[in-house]
mmCIF file of C-alpha atoms (C1' of nucleotides) in Angstrom:
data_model
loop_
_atom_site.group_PDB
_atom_site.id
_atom_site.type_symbol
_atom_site.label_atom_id
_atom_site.label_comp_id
_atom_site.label_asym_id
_atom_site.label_seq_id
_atom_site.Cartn_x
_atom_site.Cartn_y
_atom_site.Cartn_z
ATOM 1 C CA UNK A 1 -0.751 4.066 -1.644
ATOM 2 C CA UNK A 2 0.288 4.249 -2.850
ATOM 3 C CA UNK A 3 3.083 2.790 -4.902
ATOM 4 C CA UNK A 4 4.908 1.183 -2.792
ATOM 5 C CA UNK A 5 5.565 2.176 -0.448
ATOM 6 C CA UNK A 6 8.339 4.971 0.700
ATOM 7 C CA UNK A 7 9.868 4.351 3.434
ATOM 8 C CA UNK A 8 8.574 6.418 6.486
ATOM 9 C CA UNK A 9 7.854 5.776 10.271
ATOM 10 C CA UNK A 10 4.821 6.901 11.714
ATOM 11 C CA UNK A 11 4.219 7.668 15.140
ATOM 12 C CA UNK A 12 1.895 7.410 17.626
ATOM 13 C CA UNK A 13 0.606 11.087 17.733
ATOM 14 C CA UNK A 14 0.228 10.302 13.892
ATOM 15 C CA UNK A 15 -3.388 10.565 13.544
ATOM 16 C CA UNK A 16 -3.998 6.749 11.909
ATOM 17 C CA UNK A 17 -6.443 5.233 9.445
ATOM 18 C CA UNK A 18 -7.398 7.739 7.485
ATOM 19 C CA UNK A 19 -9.255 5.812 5.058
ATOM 20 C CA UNK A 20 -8.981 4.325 2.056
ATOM 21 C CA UNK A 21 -9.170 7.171 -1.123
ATOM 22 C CA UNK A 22 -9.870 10.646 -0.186
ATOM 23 C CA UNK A 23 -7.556 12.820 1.547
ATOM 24 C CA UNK A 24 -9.234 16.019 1.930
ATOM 25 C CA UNK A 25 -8.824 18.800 1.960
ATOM 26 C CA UNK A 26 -10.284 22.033 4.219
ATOM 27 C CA UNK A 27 -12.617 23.931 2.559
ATOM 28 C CA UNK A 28 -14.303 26.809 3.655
ATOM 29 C CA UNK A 29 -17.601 25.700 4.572
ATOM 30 C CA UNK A 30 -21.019 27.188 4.163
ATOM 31 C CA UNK A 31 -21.897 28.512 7.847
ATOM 32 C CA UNK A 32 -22.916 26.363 10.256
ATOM 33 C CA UNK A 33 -20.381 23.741 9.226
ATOM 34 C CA UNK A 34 -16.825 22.936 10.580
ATOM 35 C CA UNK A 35 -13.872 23.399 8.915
ATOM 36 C CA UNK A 36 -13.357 20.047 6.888
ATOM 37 C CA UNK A 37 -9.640 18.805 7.878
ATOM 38 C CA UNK A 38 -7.218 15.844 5.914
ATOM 39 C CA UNK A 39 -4.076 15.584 5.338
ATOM 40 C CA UNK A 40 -2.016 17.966 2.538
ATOM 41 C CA UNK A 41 -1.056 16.109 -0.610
ATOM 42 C CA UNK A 42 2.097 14.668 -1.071
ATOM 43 C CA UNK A 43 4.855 17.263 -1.907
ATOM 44 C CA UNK A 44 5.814 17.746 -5.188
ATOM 45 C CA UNK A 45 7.992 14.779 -5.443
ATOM 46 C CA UNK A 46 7.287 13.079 -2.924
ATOM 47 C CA UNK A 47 4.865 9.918 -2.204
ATOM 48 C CA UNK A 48 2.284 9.542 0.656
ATOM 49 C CA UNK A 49 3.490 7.590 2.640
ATOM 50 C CA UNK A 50 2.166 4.075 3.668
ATOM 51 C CA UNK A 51 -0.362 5.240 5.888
ATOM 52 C CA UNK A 52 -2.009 7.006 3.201
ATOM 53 C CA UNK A 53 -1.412 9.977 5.091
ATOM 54 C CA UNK A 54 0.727 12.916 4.646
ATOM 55 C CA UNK A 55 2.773 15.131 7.155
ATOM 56 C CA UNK A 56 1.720 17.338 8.348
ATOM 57 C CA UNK A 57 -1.596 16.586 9.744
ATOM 58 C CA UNK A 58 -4.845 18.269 9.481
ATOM 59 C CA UNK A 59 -6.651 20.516 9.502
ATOM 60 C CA UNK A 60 -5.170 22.410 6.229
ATOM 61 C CA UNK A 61 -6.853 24.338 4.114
ATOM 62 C CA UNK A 62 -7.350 23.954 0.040
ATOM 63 C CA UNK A 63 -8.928 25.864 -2.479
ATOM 64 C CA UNK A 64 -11.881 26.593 -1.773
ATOM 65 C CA UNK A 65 -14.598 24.628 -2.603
ATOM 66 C CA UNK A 66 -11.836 21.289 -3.175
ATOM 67 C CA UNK A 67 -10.330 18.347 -1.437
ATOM 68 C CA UNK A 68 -7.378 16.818 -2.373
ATOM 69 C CA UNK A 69 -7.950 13.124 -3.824
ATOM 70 C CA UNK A 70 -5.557 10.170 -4.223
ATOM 71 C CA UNK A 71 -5.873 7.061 -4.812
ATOM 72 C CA UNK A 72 -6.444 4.818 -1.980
ATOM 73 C CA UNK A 73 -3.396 2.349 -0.581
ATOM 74 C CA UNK A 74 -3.299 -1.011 -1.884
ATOM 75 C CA UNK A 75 -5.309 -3.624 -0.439
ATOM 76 C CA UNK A 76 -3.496 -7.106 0.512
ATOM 77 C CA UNK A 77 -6.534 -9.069 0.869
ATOM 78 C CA UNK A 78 -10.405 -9.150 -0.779
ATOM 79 C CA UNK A 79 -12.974 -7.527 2.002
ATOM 80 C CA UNK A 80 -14.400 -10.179 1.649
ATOM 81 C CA UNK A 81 -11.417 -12.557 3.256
ATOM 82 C CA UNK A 82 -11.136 -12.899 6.768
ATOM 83 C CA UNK A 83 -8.991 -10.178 8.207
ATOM 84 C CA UNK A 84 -5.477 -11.105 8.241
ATOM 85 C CA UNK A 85 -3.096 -8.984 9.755
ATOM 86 C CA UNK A 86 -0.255 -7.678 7.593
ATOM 87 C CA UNK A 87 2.522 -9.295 7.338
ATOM 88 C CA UNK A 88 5.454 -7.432 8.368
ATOM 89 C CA UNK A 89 7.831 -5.893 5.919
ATOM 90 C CA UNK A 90 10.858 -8.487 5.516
ATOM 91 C CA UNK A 91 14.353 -7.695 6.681
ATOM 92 C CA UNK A 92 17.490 -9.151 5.695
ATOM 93 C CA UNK A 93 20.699 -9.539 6.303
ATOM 94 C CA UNK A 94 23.275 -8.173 4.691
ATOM 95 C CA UNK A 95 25.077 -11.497 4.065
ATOM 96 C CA UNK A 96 24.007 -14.644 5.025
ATOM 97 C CA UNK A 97 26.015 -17.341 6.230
ATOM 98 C CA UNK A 98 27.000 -19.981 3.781
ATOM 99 C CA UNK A 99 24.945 -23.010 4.982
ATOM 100 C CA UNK A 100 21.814 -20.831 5.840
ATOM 101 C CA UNK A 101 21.909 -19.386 2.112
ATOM 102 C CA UNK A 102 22.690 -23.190 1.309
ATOM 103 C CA UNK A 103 19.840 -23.959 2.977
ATOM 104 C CA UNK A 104 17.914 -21.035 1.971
ATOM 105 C CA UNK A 105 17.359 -20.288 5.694
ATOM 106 C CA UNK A 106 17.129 -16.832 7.780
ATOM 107 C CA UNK A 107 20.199 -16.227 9.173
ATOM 108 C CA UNK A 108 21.511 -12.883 11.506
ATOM 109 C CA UNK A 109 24.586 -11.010 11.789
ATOM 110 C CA UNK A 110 26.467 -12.921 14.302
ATOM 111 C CA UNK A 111 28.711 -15.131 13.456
ATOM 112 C CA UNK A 112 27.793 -18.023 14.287
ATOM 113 C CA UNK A 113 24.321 -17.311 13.599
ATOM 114 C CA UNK A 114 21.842 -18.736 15.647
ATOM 115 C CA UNK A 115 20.887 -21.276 13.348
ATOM 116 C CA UNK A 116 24.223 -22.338 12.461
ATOM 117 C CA UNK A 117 24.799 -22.529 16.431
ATOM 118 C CA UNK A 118 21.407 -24.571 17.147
ATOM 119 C CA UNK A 119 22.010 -27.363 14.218
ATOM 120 C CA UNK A 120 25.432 -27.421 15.427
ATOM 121 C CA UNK A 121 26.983 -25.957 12.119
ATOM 122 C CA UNK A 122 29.031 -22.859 14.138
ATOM 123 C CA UNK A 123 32.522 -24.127 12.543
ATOM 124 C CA UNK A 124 31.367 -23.385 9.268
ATOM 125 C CA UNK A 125 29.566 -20.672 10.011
ATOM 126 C CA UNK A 126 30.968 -17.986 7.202
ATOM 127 C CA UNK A 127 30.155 -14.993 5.320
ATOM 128 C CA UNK A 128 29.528 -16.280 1.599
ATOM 129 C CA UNK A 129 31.464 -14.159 -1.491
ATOM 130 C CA UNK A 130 28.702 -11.837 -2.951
ATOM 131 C CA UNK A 131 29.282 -11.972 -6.621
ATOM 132 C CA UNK A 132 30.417 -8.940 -8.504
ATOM 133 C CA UNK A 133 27.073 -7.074 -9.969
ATOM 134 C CA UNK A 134 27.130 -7.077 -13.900
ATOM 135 C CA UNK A 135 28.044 -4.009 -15.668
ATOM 136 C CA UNK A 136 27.786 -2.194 -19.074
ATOM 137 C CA UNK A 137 24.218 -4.145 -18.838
ATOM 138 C CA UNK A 138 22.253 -2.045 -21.690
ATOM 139 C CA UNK A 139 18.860 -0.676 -20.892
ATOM 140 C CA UNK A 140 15.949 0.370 -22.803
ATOM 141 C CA UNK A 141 14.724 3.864 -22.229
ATOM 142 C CA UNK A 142 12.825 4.210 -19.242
ATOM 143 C CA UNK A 143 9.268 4.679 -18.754
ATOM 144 C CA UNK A 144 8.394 7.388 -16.277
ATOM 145 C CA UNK A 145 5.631 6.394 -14.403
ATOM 146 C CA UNK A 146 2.190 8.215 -13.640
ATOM 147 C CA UNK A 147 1.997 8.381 -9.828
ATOM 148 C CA UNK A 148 -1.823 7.544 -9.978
ATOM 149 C CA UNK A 149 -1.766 5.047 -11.701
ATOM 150 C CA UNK A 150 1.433 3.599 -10.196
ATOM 151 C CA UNK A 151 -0.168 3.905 -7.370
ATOM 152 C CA UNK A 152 -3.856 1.952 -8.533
ATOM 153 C CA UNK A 153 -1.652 -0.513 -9.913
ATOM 154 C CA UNK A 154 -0.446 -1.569 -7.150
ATOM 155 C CA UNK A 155 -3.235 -1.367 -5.611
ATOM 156 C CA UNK A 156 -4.660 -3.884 -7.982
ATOM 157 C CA UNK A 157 -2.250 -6.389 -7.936
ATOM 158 C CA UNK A 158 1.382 -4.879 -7.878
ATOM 159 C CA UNK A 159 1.662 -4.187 -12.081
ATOM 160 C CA UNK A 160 3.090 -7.445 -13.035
ATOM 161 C CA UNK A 161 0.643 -8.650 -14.913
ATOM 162 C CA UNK A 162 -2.564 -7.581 -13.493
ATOM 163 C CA UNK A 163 -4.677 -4.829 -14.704
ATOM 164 C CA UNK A 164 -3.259 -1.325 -15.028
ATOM 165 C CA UNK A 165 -4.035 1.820 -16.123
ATOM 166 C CA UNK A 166 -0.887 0.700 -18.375
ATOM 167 C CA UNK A 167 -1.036 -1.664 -21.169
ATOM 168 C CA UNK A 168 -4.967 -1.607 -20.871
ATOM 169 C CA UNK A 169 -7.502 0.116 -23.062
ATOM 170 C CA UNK A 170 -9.877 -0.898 -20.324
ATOM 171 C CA UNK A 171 -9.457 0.401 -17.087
ATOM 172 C CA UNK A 172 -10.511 0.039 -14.360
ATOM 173 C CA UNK A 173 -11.101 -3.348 -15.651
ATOM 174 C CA UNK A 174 -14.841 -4.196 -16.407
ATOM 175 C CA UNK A 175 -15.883 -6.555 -13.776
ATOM 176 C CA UNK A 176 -13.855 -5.129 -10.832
ATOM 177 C CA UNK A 177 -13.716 -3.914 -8.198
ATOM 178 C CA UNK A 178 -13.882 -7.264 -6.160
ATOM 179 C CA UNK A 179 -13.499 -5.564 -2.942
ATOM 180 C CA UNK A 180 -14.076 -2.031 -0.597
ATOM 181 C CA UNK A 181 -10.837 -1.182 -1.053
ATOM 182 C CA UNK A 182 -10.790 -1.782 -5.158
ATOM 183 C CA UNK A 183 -14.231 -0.470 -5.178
ATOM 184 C CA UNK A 184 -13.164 2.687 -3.874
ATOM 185 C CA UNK A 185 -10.426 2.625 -6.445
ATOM 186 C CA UNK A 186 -12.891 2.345 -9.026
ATOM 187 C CA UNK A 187 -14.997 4.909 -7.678
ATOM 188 C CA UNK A 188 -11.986 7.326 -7.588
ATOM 189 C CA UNK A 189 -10.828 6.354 -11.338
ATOM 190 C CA UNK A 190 -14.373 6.722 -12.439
ATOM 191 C CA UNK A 191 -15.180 9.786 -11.428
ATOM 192 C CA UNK A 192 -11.644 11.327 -10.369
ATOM 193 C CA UNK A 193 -9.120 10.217 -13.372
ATOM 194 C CA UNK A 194 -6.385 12.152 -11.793
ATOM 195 C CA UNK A 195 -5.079 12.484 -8.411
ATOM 196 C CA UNK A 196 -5.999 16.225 -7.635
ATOM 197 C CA UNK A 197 -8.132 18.745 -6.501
ATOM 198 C CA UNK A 198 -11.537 18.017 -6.605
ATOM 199 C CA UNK A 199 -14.920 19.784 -5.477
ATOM 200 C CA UNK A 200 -16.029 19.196 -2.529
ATOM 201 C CA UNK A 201 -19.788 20.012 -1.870
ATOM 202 C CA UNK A 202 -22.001 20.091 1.288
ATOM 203 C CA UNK A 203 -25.380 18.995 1.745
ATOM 204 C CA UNK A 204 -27.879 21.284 2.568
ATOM 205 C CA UNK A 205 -28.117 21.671 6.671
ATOM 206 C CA UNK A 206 -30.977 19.841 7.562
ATOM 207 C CA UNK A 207 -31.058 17.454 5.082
ATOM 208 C CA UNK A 208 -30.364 14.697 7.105
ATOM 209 C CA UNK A 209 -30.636 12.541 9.297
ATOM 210 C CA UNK A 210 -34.025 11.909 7.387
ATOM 211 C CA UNK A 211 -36.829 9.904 9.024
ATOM 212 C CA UNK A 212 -37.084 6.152 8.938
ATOM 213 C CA UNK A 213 -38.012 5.257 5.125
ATOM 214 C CA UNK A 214 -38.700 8.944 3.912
ATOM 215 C CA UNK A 215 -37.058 9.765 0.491
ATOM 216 C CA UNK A 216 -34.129 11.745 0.416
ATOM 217 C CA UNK A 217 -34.340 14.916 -1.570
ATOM 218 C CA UNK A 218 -32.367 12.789 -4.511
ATOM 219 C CA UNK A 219 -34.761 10.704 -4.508
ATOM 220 C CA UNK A 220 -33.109 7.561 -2.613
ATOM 221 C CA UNK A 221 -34.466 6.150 0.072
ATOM 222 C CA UNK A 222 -33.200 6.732 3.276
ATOM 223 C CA UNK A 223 -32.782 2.916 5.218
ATOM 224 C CA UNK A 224 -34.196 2.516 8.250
ATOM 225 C CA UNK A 225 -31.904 3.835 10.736
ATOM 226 C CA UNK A 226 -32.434 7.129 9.349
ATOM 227 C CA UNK A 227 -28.772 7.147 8.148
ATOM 228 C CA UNK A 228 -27.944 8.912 5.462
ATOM 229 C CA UNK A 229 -28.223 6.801 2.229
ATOM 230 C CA UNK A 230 -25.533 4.560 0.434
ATOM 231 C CA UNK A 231 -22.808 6.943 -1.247
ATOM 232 C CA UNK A 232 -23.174 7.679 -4.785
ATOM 233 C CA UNK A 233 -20.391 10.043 -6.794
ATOM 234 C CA UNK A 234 -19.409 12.366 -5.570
ATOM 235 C CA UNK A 235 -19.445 13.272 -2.517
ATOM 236 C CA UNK A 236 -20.393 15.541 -0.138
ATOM 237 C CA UNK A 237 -19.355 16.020 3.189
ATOM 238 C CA UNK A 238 -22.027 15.368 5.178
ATOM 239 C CA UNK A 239 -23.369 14.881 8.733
ATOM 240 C CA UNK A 240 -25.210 16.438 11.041
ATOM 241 C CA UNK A 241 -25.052 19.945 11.256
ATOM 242 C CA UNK A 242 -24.009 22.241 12.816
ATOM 243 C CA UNK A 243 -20.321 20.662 13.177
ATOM 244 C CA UNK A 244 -18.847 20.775 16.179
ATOM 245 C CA UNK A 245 -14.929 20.314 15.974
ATOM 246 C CA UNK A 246 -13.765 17.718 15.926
ATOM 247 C CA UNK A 247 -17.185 16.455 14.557
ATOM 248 C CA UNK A 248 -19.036 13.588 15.822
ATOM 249 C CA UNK A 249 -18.608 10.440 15.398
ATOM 250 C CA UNK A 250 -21.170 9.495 12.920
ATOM 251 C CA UNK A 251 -20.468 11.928 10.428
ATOM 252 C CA UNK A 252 -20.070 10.818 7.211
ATOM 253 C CA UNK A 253 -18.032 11.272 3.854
ATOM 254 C CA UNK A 254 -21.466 10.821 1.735
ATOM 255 C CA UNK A 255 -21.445 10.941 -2.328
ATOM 256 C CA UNK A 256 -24.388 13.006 -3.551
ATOM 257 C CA UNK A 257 -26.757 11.074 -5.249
ATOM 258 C CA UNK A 258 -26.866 10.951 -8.944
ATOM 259 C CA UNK A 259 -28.495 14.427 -10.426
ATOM 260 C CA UNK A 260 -27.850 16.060 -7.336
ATOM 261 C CA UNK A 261 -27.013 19.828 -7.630
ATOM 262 C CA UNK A 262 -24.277 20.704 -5.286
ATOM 263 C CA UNK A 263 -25.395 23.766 -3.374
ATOM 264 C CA UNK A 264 -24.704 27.193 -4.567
ATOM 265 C CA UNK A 265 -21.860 28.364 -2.582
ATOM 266 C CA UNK A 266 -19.573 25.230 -3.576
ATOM 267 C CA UNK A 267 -21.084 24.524 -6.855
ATOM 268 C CA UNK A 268 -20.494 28.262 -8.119
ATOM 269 C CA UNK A 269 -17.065 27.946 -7.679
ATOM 270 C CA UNK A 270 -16.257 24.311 -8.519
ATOM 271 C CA UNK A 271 -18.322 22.352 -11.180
ATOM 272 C CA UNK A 272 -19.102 18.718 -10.292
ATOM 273 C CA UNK A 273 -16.805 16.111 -12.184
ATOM 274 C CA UNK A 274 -18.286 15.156 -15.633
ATOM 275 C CA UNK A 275 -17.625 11.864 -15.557
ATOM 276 C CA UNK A 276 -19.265 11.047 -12.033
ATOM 277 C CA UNK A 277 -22.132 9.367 -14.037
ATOM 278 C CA UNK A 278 -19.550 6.163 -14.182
ATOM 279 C CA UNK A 279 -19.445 5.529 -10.710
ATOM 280 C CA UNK A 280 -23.380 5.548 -10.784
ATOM 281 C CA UNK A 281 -23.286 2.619 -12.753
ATOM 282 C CA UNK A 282 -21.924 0.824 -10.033
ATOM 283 C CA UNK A 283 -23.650 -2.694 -9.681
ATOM 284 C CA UNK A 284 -25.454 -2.127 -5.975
ATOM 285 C CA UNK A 285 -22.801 -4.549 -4.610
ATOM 286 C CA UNK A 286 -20.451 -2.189 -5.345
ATOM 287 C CA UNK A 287 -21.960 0.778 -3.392
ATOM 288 C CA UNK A 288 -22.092 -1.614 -0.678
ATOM 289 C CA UNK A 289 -18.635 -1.632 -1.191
ATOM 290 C CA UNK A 290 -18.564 1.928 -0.924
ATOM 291 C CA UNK A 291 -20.041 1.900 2.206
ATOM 292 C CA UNK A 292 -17.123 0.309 3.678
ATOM 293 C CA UNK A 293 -14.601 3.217 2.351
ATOM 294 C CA UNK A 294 -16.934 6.165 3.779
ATOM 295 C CA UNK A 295 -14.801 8.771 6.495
ATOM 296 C CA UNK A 296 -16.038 9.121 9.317
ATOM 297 C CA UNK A 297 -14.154 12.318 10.186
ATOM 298 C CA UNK A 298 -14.003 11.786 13.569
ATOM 299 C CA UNK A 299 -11.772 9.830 12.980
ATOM 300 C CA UNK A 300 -9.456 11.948 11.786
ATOM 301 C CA UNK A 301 -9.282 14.234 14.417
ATOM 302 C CA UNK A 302 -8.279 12.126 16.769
ATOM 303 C CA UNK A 303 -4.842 12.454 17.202
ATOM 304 C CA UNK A 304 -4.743 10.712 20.616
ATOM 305 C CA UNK A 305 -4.655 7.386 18.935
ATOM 306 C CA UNK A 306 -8.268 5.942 20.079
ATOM 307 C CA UNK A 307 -9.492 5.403 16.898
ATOM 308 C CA UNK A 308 -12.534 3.636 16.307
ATOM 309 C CA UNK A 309 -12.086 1.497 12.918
ATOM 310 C CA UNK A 310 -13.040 3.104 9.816
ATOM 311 C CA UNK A 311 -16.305 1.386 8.469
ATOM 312 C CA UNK A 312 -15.485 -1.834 7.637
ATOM 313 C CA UNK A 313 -13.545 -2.373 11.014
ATOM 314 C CA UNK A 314 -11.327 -5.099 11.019
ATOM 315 C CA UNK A 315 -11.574 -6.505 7.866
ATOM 316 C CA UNK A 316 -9.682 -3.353 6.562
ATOM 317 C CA UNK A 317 -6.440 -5.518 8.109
ATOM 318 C CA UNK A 318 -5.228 -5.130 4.943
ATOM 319 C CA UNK A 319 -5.462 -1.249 4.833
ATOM 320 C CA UNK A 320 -4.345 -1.187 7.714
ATOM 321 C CA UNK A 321 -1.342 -2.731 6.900
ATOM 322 C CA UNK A 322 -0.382 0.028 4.611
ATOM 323 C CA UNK A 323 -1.274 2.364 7.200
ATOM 324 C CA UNK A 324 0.815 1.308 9.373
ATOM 325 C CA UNK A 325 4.439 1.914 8.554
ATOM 326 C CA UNK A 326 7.677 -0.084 6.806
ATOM 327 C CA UNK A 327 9.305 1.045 9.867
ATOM 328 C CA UNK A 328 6.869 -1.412 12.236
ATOM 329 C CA UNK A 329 6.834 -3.179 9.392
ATOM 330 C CA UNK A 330 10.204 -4.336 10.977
ATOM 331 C CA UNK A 331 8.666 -5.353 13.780
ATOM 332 C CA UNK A 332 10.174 -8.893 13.340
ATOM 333 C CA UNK A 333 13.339 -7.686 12.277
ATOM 334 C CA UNK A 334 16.131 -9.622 13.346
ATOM 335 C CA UNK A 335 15.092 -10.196 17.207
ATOM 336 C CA UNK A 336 12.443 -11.840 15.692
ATOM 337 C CA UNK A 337 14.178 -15.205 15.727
ATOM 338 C CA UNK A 338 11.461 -17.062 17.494
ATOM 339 C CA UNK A 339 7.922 -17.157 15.111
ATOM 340 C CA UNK A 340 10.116 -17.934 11.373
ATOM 341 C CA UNK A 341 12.711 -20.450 12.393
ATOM 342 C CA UNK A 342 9.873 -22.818 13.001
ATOM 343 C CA UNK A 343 10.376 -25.391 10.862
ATOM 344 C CA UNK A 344 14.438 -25.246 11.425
ATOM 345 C "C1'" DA B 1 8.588 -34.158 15.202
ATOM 346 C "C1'" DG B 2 12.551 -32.605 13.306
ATOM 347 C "C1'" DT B 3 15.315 -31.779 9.293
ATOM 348 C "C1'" DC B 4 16.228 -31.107 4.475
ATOM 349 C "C1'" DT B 5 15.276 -29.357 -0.102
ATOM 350 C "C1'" DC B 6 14.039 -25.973 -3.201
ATOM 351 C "C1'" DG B 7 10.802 -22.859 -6.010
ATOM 352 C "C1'" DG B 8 9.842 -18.506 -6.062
ATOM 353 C "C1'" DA B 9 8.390 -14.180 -3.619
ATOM 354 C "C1'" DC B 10 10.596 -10.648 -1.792
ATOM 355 C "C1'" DT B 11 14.366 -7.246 -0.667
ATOM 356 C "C1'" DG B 12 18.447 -4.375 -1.189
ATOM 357 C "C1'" DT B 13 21.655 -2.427 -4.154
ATOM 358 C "C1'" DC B 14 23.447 -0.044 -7.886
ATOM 359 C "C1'" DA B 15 24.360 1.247 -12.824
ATOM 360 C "C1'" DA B 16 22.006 3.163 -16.724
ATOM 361 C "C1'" DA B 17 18.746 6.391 -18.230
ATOM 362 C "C1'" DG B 18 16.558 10.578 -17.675
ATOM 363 C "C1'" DT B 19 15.913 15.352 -15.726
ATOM 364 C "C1'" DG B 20 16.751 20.156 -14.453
ATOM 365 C "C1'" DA C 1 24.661 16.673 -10.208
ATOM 366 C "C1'" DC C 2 20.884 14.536 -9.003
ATOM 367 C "C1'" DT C 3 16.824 11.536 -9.474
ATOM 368 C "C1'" DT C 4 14.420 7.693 -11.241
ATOM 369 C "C1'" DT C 5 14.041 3.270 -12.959
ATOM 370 C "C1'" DG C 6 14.966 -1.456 -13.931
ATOM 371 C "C1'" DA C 7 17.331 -5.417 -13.133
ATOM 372 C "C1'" DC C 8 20.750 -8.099 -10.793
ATOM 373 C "C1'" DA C 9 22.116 -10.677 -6.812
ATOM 374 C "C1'" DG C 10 20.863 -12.282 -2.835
ATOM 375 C "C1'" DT C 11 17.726 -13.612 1.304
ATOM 376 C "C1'" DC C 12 14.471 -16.528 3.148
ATOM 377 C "C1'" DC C 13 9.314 -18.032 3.320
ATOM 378 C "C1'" DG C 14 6.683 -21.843 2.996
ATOM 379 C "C1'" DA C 15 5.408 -26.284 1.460
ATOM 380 C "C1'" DG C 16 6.490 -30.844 0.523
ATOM 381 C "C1'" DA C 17 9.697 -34.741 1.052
ATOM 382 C "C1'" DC C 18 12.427 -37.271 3.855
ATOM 383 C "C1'" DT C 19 14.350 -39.371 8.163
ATOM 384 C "C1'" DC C 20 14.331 -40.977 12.760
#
DNA sequence: AGTCTCGGACTGTCAAAGTG
DNA sequence: ACTTTGACAGTCCGAGACTC
């Protein structure tokens, strides 16, 4: 998310793609349901890290009746782009040679480098002089920044110039969110202005699936498949239950409909999120969007690394690529001398 | 096709500003 | 003392121009 991004590695017993927005947190759920499972929030301090997830993994528990919410990691490319995959994190060298900073060209450590050795250029092959940084440079007080909305900021655009929670009376911006991943942003800032604790409620057991076309008990249609319908804010945690743990896949993150009463034993202790009435204004595109940021927990409790995509699949490449780590991120590093010297 | 040029995105570093 | 932030200094991607 987050704000881009602290370093961190992940691993392979890291359970990956937890998707987009909500890290969640355990609550104690009404009987006959599992124990809901996420990742902790990021210690005070401290950043999630690029996979959107936190150490240590699930399950953990929260207070009850709440998950944990953040906003979701930056998105590199519209959903509705081809998937790309993520460019690596860059790497550079400490110094480059003088003709590959001449010719504003990767270089490497060695000396010669290898360009310098393939164009023939080894003999004057040199460190450069790295000028002396500028002091007594004066600096305006500092703005310390919110870590939500450092975070959404980058996730629309990086700050520099874009919307932001920042310099905008208007935000999120009217018109947005473009994609799942900004959607799901918006959905968040609408009816979650603050990363936090949030309620968490459960459907009632039962509830669904619902049979083809019959009306939920909020009134929306259920589609055909007998899936649950679209998410609305906010959510519960739904599925089929009872849970088994891990749950199955097809169990759903699923916003309650608008006007839906959260059942007693969640609703007693937390209240539902004034505000949620903002995300029900979403244009139906948007829930579409929506769609595509829905958990399937099963997902997350695979730590064994077989993880089906999140909805959305592949074109959440550009999640993804904040999922995965700087550290791979330096996949290319310097061995990688064969895909960018192309053109050299 | 290979090489050169270069604008600008991106990265790493570090001093100033702020915090506890 | 330590952390956070902003900005400097530098790397190098990527696209177009040029040369053979």
């Amino acid at each position: 998310m987050a704000t881009d991004q602290p370093k961190s590695t992940s691993t392979p017993e890291q359970p990956a793609a937890f998707p987009p927005h909500f890290i969640s947190g355990t609550v104690p759920p009404p009987p006959g349901y599992p124990p809901f499972f996420a990742y902790p929030p990021p210690a005070e301090g401290q950043q999630s890290d690029s996979n959107g997830a936190h150490a240590p993994p699930y399950p953990v528990m929260y207070p009850p009746g709440m998950f944990y919410a953040f906003p979701p990691p930056p998105q590199t490319s519209p959903a509705s782009a081809p998937a790309v995959a993520p460019r690596p994190k860059r790497k550079q060298v400490k110094m480059a040679c003088t003709n590959c900073a001449t010719a504003s060209k990767r270089c490497d450590e060695g000396r010669p480098c290898q360009r310098c050795r393939k164009y023939g250029t080894a003999d004057t092959c040199v460190d450069g002089q790295r000028k002396e940084r500028k002091k007594g440079v004066k600096r305006g007080p500092y703005k310390r920044k919110n870590k939500l909305h450092q975070t959404i900021d980058s996730a629309y655009g990086g700050g520099s110039g874009e919307a932001s929670p920042e310099g905008s009376s208007e935000w999120p911006p009217q018109g947005t969110p473009p994609n799942a991943t900004a959607a799901a942003i918006y959905a968040v800032a609408a009816g979650f202005p603050h990363e936090g604790y949030y309620p968490v409620f459960y459907p009632q057991p039962g509830v669904y699936p619902l049979p083809e076309g019959q009306p939920a008990p909020d009134g929306n249609a259920a589609p055909a498949n007998g899936q649950p319908p679209p998410p609305v804010m906010p959510f519960y945690i739904s599925g089929f239950p009872p849970f088994p743990y891990p749950p199955p896949p097809g169990a759903v993150f699923q916003f309650p409909p608008p006007g839906a009463v959260p059942p007693p034993a969640a609703s007693a202790a937390q209240p539902a999120p004034a505000n949620s009435t903002e995300a029900e204004q979403q244009p139906a595109e948007e829930k579409k969007d929506d769609e595509a940021t829905c958990v399937n927990p099963a997902e997350l409790s695979d730590t064994a690394g077989t993880h089906p995509s999140p909805v959305g699949g592949e074109e959440e490449g550009g999640s993804s690529e904040k999922r995965l780590t700087p550290a791979e991120g330096e996949v290319n590093n310097d061995d990688d001398h064969n895909g960018s010297e192309t053109q050299d």
